[in-house]
Coordinates of N, CA and C in Angstrom, one line a residue:
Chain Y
X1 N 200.3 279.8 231.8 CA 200.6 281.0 232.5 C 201.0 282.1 231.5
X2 N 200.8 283.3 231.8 CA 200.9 284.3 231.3 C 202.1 284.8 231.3
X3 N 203.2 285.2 229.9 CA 204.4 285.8 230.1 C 204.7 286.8 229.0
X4 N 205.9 287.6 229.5 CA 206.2 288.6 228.2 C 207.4 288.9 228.1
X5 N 207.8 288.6 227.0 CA 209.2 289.0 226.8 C 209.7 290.4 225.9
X6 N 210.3 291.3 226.0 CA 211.2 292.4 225.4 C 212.4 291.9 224.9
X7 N 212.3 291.8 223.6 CA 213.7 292.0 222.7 C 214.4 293.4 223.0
X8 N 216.1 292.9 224.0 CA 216.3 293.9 223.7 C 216.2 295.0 224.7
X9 N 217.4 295.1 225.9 CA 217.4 295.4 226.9 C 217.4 297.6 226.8
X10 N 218.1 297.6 225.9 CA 218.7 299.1 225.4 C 218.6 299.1 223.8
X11 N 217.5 300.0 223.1 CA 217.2 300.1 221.7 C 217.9 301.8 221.5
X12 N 218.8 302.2 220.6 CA 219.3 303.5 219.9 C 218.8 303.5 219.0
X13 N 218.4 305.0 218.7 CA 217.9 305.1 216.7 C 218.4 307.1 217.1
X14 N 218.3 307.2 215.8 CA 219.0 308.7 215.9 C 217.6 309.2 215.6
X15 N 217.8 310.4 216.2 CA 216.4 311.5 216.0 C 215.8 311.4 214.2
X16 N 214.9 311.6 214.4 CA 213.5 311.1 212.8 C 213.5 309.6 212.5
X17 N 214.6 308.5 212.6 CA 214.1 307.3 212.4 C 213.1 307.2 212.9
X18 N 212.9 305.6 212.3 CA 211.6 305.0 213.1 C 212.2 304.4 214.3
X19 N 210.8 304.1 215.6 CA 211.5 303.3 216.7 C 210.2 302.3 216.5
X20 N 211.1 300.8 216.8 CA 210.6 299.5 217.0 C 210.6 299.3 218.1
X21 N 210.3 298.6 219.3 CA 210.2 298.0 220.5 C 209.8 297.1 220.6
X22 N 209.9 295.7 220.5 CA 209.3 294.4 220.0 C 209.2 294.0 221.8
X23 N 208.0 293.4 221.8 CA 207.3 292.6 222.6 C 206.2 291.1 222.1
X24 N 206.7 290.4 223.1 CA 206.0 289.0 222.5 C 205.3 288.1 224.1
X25 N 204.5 287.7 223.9 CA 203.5 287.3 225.1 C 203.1 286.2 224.7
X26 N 202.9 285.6 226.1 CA 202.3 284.4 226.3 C 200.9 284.1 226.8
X27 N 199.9 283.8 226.6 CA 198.7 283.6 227.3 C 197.8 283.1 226.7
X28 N 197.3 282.4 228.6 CA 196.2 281.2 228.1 C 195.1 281.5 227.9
X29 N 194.3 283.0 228.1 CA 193.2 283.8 227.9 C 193.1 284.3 226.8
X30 N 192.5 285.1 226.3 CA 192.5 286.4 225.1 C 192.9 287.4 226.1
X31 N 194.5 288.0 225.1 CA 194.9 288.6 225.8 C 194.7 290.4 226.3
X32 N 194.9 291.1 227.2 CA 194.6 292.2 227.0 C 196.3 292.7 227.3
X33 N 196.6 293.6 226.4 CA 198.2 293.9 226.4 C 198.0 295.7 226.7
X34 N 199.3 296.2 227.0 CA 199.6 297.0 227.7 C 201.0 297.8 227.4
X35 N 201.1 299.1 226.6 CA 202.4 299.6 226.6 C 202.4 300.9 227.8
X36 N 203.3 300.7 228.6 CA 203.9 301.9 229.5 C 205.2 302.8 229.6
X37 N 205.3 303.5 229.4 CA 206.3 304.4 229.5 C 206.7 305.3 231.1
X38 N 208.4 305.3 231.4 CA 208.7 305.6 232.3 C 209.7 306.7 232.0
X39 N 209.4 307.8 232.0 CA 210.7 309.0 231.9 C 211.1 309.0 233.0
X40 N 212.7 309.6 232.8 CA 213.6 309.5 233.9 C 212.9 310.4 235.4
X41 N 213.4 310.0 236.5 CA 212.8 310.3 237.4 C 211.3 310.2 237.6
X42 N 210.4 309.7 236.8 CA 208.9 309.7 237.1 C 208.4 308.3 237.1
X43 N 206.9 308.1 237.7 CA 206.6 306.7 237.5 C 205.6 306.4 236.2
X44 N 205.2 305.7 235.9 CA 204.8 304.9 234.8 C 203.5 305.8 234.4
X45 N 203.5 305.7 232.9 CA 202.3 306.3 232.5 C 201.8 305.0 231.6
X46 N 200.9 305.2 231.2 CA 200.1 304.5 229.9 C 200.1 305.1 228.6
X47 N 200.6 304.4 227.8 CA 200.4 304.9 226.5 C 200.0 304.0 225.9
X48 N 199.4 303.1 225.7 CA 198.5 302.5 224.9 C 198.2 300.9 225.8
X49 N 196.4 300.9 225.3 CA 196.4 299.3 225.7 C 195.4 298.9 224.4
X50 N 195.9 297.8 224.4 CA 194.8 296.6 223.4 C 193.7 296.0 224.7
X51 N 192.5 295.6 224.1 CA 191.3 295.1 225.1 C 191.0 294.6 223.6
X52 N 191.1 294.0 223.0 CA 189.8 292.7 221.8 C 189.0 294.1 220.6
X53 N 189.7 294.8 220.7 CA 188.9 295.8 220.0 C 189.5 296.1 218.1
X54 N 190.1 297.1 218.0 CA 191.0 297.3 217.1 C 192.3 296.4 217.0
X55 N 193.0 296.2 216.0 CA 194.2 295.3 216.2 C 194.8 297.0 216.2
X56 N 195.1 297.1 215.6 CA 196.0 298.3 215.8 C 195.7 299.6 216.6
X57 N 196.5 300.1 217.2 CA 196.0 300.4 218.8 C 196.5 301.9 218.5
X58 N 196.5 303.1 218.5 CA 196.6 304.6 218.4 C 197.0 304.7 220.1
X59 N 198.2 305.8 220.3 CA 198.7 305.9 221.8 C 198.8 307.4 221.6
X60 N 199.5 307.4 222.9 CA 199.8 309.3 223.0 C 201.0 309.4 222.7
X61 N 201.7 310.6 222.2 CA 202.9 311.0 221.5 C 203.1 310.5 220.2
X62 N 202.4 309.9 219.7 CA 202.5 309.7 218.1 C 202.4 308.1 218.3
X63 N 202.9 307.2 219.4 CA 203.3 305.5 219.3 C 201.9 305.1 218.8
X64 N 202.4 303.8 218.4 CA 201.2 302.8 218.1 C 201.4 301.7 218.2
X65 N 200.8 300.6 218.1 CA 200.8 299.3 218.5 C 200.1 298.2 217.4
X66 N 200.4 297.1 217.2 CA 199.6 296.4 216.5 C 199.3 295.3 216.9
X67 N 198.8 294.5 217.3 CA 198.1 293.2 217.8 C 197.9 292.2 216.7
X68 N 199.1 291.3 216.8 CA 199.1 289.8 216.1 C 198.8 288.5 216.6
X69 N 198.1 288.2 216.4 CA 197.3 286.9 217.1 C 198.4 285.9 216.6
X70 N 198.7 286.0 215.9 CA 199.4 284.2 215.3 C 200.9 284.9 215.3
X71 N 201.9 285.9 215.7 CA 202.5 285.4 216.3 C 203.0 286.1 217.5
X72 N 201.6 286.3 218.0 CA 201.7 286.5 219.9 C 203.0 287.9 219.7
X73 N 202.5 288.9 219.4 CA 203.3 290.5 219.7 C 202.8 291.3 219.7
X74 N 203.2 292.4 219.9 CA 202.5 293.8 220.3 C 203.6 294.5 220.1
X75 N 204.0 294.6 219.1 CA 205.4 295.7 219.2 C 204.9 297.1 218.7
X76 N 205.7 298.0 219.5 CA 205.4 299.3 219.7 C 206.1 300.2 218.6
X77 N 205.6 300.6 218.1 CA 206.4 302.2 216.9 C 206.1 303.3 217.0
X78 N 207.2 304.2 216.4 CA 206.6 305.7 216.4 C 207.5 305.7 214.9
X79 N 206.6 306.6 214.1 CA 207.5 306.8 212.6 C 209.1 307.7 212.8
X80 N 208.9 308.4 213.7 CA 209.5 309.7 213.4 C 210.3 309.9 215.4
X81 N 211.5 309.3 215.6 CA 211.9 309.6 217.3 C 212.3 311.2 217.3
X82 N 212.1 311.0 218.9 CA 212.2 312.7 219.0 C 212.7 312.7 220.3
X83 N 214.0 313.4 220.6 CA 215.0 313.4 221.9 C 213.9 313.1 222.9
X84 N 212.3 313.8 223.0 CA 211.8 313.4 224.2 C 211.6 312.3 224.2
X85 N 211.3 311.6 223.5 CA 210.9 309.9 223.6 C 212.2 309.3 224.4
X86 N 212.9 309.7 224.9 CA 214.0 308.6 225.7 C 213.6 308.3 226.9
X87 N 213.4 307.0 227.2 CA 212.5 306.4 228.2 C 212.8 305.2 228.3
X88 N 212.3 304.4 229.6 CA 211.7 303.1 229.6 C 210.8 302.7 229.6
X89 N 210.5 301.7 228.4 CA 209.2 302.0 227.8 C 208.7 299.7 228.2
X90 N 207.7 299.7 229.1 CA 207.0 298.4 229.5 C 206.0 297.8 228.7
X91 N 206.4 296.6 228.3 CA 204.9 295.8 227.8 C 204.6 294.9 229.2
X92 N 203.1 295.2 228.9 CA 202.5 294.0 230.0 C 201.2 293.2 229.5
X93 N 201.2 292.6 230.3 CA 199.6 291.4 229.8 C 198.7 291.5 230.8
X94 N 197.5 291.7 230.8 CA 196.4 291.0 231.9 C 196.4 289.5 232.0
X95 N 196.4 289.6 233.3 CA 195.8 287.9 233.0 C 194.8 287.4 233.6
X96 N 194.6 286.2 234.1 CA 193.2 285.9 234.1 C 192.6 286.7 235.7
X97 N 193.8 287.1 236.2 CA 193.5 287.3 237.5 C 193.4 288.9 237.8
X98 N 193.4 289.7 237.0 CA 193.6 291.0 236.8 C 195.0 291.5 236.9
X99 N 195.8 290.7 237.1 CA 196.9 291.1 237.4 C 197.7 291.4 236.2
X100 N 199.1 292.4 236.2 CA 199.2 292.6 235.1 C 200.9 291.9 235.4
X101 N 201.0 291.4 234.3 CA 202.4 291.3 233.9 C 203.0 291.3 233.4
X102 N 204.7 291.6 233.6 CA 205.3 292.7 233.0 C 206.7 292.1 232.7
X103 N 207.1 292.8 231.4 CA 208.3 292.5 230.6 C 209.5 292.8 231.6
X104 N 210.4 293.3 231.5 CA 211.8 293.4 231.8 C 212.5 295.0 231.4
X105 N 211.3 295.3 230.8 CA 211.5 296.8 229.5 C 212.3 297.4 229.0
X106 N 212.6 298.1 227.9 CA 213.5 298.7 227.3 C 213.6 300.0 227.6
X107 N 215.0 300.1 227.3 CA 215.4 301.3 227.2 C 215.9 302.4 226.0
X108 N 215.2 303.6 225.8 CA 215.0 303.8 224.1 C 215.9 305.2 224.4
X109 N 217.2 305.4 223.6 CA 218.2 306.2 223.5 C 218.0 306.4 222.2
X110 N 217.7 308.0 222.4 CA 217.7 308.6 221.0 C 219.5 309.6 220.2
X111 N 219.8 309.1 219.4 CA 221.1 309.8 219.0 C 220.4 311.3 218.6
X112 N 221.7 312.1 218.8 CA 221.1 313.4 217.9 C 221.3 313.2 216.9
Chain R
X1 N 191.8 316.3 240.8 CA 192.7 315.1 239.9 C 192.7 314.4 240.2
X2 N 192.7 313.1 239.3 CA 192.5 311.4 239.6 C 194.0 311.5 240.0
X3 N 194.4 310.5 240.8 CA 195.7 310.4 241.3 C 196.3 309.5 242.5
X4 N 197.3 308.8 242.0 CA 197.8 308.1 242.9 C 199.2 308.8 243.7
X5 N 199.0 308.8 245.3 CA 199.9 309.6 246.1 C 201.2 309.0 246.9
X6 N 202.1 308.8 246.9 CA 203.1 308.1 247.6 C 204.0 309.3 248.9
X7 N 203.9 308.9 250.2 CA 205.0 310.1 250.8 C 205.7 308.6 251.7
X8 N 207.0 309.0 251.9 CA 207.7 310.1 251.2 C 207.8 309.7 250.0
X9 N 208.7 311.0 249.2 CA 209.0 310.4 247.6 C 210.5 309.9 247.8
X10 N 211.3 310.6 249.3 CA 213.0 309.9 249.1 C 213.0 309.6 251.0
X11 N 213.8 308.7 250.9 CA 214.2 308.2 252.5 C 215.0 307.3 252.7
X12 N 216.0 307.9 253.4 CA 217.1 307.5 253.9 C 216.8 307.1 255.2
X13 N 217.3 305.6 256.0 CA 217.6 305.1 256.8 C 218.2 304.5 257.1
X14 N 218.4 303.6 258.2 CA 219.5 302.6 259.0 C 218.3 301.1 259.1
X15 N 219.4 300.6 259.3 CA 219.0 299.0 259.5 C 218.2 298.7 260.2
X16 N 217.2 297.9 260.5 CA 216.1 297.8 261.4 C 215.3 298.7 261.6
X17 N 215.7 299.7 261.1 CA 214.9 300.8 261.9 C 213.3 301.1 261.5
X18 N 212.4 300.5 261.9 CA 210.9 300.3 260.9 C 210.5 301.9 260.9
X19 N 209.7 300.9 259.0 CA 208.9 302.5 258.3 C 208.4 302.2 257.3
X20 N 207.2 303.4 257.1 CA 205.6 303.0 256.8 C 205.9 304.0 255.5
X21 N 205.6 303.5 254.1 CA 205.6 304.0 252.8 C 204.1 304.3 252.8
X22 N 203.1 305.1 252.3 CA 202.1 305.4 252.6 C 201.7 306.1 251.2
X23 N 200.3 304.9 250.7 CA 200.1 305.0 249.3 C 198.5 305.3 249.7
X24 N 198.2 306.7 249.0 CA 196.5 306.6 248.9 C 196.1 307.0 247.3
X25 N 195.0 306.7 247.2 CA 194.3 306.7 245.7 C 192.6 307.6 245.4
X26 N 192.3 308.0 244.6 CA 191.3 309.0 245.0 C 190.3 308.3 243.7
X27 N 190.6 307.6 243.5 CA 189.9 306.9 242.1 C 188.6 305.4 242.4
X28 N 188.7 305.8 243.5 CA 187.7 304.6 244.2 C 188.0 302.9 243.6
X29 N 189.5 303.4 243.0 CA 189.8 301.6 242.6 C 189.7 300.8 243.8
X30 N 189.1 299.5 243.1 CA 189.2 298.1 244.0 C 190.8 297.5 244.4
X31 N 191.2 298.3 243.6 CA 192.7 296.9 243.1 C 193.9 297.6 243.8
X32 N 194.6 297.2 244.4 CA 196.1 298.2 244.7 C 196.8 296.9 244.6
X33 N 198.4 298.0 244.2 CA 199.3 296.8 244.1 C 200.6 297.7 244.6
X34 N 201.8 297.0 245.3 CA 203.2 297.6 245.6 C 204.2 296.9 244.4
X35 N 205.1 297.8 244.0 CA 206.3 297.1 243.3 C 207.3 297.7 243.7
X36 N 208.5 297.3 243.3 CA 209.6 297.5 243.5 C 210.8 297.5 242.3
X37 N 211.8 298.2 242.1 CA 212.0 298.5 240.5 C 213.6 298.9 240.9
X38 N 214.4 297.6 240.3 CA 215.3 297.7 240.4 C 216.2 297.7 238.9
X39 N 217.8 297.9 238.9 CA 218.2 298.1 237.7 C 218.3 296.9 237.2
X40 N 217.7 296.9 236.1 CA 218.2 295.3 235.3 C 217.0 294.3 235.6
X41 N 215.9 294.5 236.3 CA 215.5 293.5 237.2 C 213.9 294.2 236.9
X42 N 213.7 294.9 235.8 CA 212.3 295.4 235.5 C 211.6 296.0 237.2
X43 N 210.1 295.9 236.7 CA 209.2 295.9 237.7 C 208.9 294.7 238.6
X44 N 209.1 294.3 239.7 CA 208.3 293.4 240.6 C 207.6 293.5 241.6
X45 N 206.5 292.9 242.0 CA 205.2 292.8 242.3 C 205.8 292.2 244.3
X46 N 205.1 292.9 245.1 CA 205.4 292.9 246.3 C 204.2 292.2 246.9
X47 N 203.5 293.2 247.0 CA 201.7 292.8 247.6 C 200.7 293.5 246.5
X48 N 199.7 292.4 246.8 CA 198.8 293.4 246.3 C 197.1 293.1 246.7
X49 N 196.7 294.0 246.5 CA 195.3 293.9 247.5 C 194.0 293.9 246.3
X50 N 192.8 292.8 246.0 CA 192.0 292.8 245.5 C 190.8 294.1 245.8
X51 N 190.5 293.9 247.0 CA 189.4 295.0 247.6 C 189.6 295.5 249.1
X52 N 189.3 295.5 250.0 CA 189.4 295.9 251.5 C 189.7 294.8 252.2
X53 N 190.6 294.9 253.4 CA 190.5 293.8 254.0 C 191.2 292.4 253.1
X54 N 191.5 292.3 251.8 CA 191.8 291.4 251.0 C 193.3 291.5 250.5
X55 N 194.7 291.1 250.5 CA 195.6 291.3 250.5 C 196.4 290.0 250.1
X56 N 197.3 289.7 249.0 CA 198.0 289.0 248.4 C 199.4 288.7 248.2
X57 N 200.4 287.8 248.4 CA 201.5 288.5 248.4 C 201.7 288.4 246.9
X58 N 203.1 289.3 246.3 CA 203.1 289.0 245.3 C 204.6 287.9 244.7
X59 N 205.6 288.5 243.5 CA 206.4 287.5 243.9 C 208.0 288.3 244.9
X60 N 208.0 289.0 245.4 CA 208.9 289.4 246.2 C 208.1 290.2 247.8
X61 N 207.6 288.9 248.2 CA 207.3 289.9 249.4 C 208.2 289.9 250.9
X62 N 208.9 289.0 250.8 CA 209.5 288.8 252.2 C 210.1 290.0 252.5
X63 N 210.1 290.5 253.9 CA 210.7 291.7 254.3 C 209.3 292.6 254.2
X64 N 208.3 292.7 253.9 CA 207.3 293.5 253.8 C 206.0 293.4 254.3
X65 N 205.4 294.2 254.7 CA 203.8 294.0 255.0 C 203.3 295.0 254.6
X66 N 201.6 294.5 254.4 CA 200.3 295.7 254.1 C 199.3 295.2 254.7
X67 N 198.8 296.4 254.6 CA 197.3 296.4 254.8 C 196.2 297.5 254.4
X68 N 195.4 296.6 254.7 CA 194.1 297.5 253.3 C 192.5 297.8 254.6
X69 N 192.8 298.4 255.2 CA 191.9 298.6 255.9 C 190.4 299.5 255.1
X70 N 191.0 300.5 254.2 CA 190.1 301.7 253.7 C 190.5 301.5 252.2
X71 N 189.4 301.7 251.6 CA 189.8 301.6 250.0 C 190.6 302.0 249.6
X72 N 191.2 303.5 250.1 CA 191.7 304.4 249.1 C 193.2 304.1 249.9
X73 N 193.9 303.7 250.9 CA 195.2 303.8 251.1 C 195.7 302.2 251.5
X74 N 196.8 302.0 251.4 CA 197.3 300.7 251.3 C 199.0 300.8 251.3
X75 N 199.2 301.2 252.4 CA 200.7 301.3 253.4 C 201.5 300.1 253.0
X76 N 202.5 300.5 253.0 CA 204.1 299.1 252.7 C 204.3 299.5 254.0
X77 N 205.0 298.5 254.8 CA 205.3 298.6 256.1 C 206.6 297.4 256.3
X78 N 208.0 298.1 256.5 CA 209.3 297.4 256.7 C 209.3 297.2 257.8
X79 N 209.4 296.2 258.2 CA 209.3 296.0 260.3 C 210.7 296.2 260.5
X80 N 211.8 295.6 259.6 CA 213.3 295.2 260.5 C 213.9 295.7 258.8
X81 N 214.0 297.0 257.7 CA 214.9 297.3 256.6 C 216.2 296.9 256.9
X82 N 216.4 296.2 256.0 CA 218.1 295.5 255.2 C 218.7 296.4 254.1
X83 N 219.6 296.4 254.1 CA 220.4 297.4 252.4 C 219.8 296.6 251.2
X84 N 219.3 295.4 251.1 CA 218.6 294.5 250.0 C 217.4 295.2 249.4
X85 N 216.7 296.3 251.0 CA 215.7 296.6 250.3 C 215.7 297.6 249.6
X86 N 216.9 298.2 249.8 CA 217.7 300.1 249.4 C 216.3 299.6 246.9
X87 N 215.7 300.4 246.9 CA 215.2 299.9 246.0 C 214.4 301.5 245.1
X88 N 213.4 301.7 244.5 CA 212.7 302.2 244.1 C 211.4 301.5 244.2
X89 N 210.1 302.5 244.7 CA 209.1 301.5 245.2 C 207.8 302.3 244.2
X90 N 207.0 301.7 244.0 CA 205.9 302.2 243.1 C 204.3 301.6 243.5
X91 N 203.5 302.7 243.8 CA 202.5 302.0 244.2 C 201.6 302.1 243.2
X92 N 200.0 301.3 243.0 CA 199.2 301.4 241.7 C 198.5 301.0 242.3
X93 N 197.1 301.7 241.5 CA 195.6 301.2 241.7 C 195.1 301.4 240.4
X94 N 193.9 300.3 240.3 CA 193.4 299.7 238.9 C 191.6 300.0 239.3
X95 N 190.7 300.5 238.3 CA 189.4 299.9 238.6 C 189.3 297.9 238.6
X96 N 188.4 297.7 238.9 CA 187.5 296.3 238.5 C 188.3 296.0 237.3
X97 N 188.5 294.8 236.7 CA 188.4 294.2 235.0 C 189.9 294.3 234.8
X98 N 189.8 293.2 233.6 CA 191.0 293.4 233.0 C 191.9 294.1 232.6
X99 N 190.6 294.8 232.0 CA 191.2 296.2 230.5 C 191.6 297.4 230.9
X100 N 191.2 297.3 233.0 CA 191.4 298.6 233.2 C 193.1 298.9 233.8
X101 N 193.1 300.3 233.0 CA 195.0 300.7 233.2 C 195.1 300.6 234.7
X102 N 196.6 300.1 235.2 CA 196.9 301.0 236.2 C 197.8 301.9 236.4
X103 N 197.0 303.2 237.8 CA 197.7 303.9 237.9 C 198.6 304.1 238.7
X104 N 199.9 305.0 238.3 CA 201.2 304.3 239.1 C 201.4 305.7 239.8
X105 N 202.0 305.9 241.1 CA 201.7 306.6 241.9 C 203.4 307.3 241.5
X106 N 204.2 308.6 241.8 CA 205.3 309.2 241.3 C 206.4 308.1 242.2
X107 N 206.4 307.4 242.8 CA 207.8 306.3 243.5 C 208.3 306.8 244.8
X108 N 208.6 306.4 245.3 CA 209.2 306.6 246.7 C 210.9 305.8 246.4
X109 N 211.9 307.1 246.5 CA 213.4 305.8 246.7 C 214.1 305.8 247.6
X110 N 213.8 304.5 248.4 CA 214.5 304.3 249.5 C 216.0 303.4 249.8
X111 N 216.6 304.4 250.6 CA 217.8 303.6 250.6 C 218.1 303.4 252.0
X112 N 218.5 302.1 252.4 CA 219.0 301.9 253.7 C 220.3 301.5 254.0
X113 N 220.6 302.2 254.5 CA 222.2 301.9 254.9 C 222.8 301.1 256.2

């Protein structure tokens, strides 16, 4: 069965660090992974997905992703945070059934 | 605009008192899904419908119904609301396939009192 866990309920970094988001997955398929982002009051967007293609995955607002087979993650970065980035930000998996499922997600608090 | 629609976006009611969350999609997706998005408790999966007429529960459905009569809309329907359900609700539609994103419609938050 297909699972995903988030290190890490609430992540802080002060504005221009880097931000980490660690996500790690379980699945019996080749997986197709998923980052989502949720700003306050709105519902979910997409910012990046893996499909078997590139390991390293290019998103919108600067994030990226990298795709490790041997040790099952997808964690999410951006070089440089920026007050708008404060969000909750979702990893998910496809699985065999189209269905997607979904981490527990984080919450990214930017310091000034 | 491709887009997923939810009305209402806020609704206040009383106990028992039934009501229809009303999700349509303009993207000709196969796939819809309901969740529900509580604090601490991530995203969870309510119903969700493969194609027309085809409908699933997910892992929180008690208290709820749908149905998928027409491609593009796919109603949450509370017969008897509890304060359990007082929640944030999110509806989505996906094309065919794995790899395809879904889209999440702006939330509906309901609270029952």
């Amino acid at each position: 069965a297909q699972s995903v866990t988030q290190l890490g309920s609430h992540v802080s970094v002060s504005e221009g660090a880097l931000v980490l988001l660690r996500c790690n997955y379980s699945s019996s398929v080749p997986p197709y992974l998923f980052w989502y982002v949720q700003y306050p009051n709105q519902g979910l967007q997409l910012l990046l997905k893996y499909t078997s293609a590139a390991t390293l995955v290019k998103g919108i607002n600067g994030f990226e992703a990298e795709f490790k087979k041997s040790e099952t993650s997808f964690h999410l970065t951006k070089p440089s945070a920026h007050m708008s980035d404060a969000a909750e930000y979702f990893c998910a998996v496809s699985d065999s059934n189209y269905q997607l499922i979904w981490g527990a997600g984080t919450k990214l608090i930017i310091k000034p | 605009e491709a887009q997923v629609t939810q009305n209402p976006r806020y609704l206040i009611t009383v106990t028992g008192k039934k009501l229809t969350v009303t999700c349509s999609q303009n993207m000709n997706h196969e796939y819809m899904s309901w969740y529900r998005q509580d604090p601490g408790l991530g995203l969870r999966q309510i119903y969700y419908s493969m194609n027309v007429e085809v409908t699933d529960k997910g892992d929180v459905p008690e208290g709820y119904k749908v149905s998928r009569k027409e491609k593009r809309n796919f109603p949450l329907i509370l017969e008897s609301p509890s304060p359990n359900q007082t929640s944030l609700y999110f509806c989505a539609s996906k094309p065919r396939g794995r790899g395809g994103e879904q889209y999440f419609g702006p939330g509906t938050r309901l609270t029952v009192t």
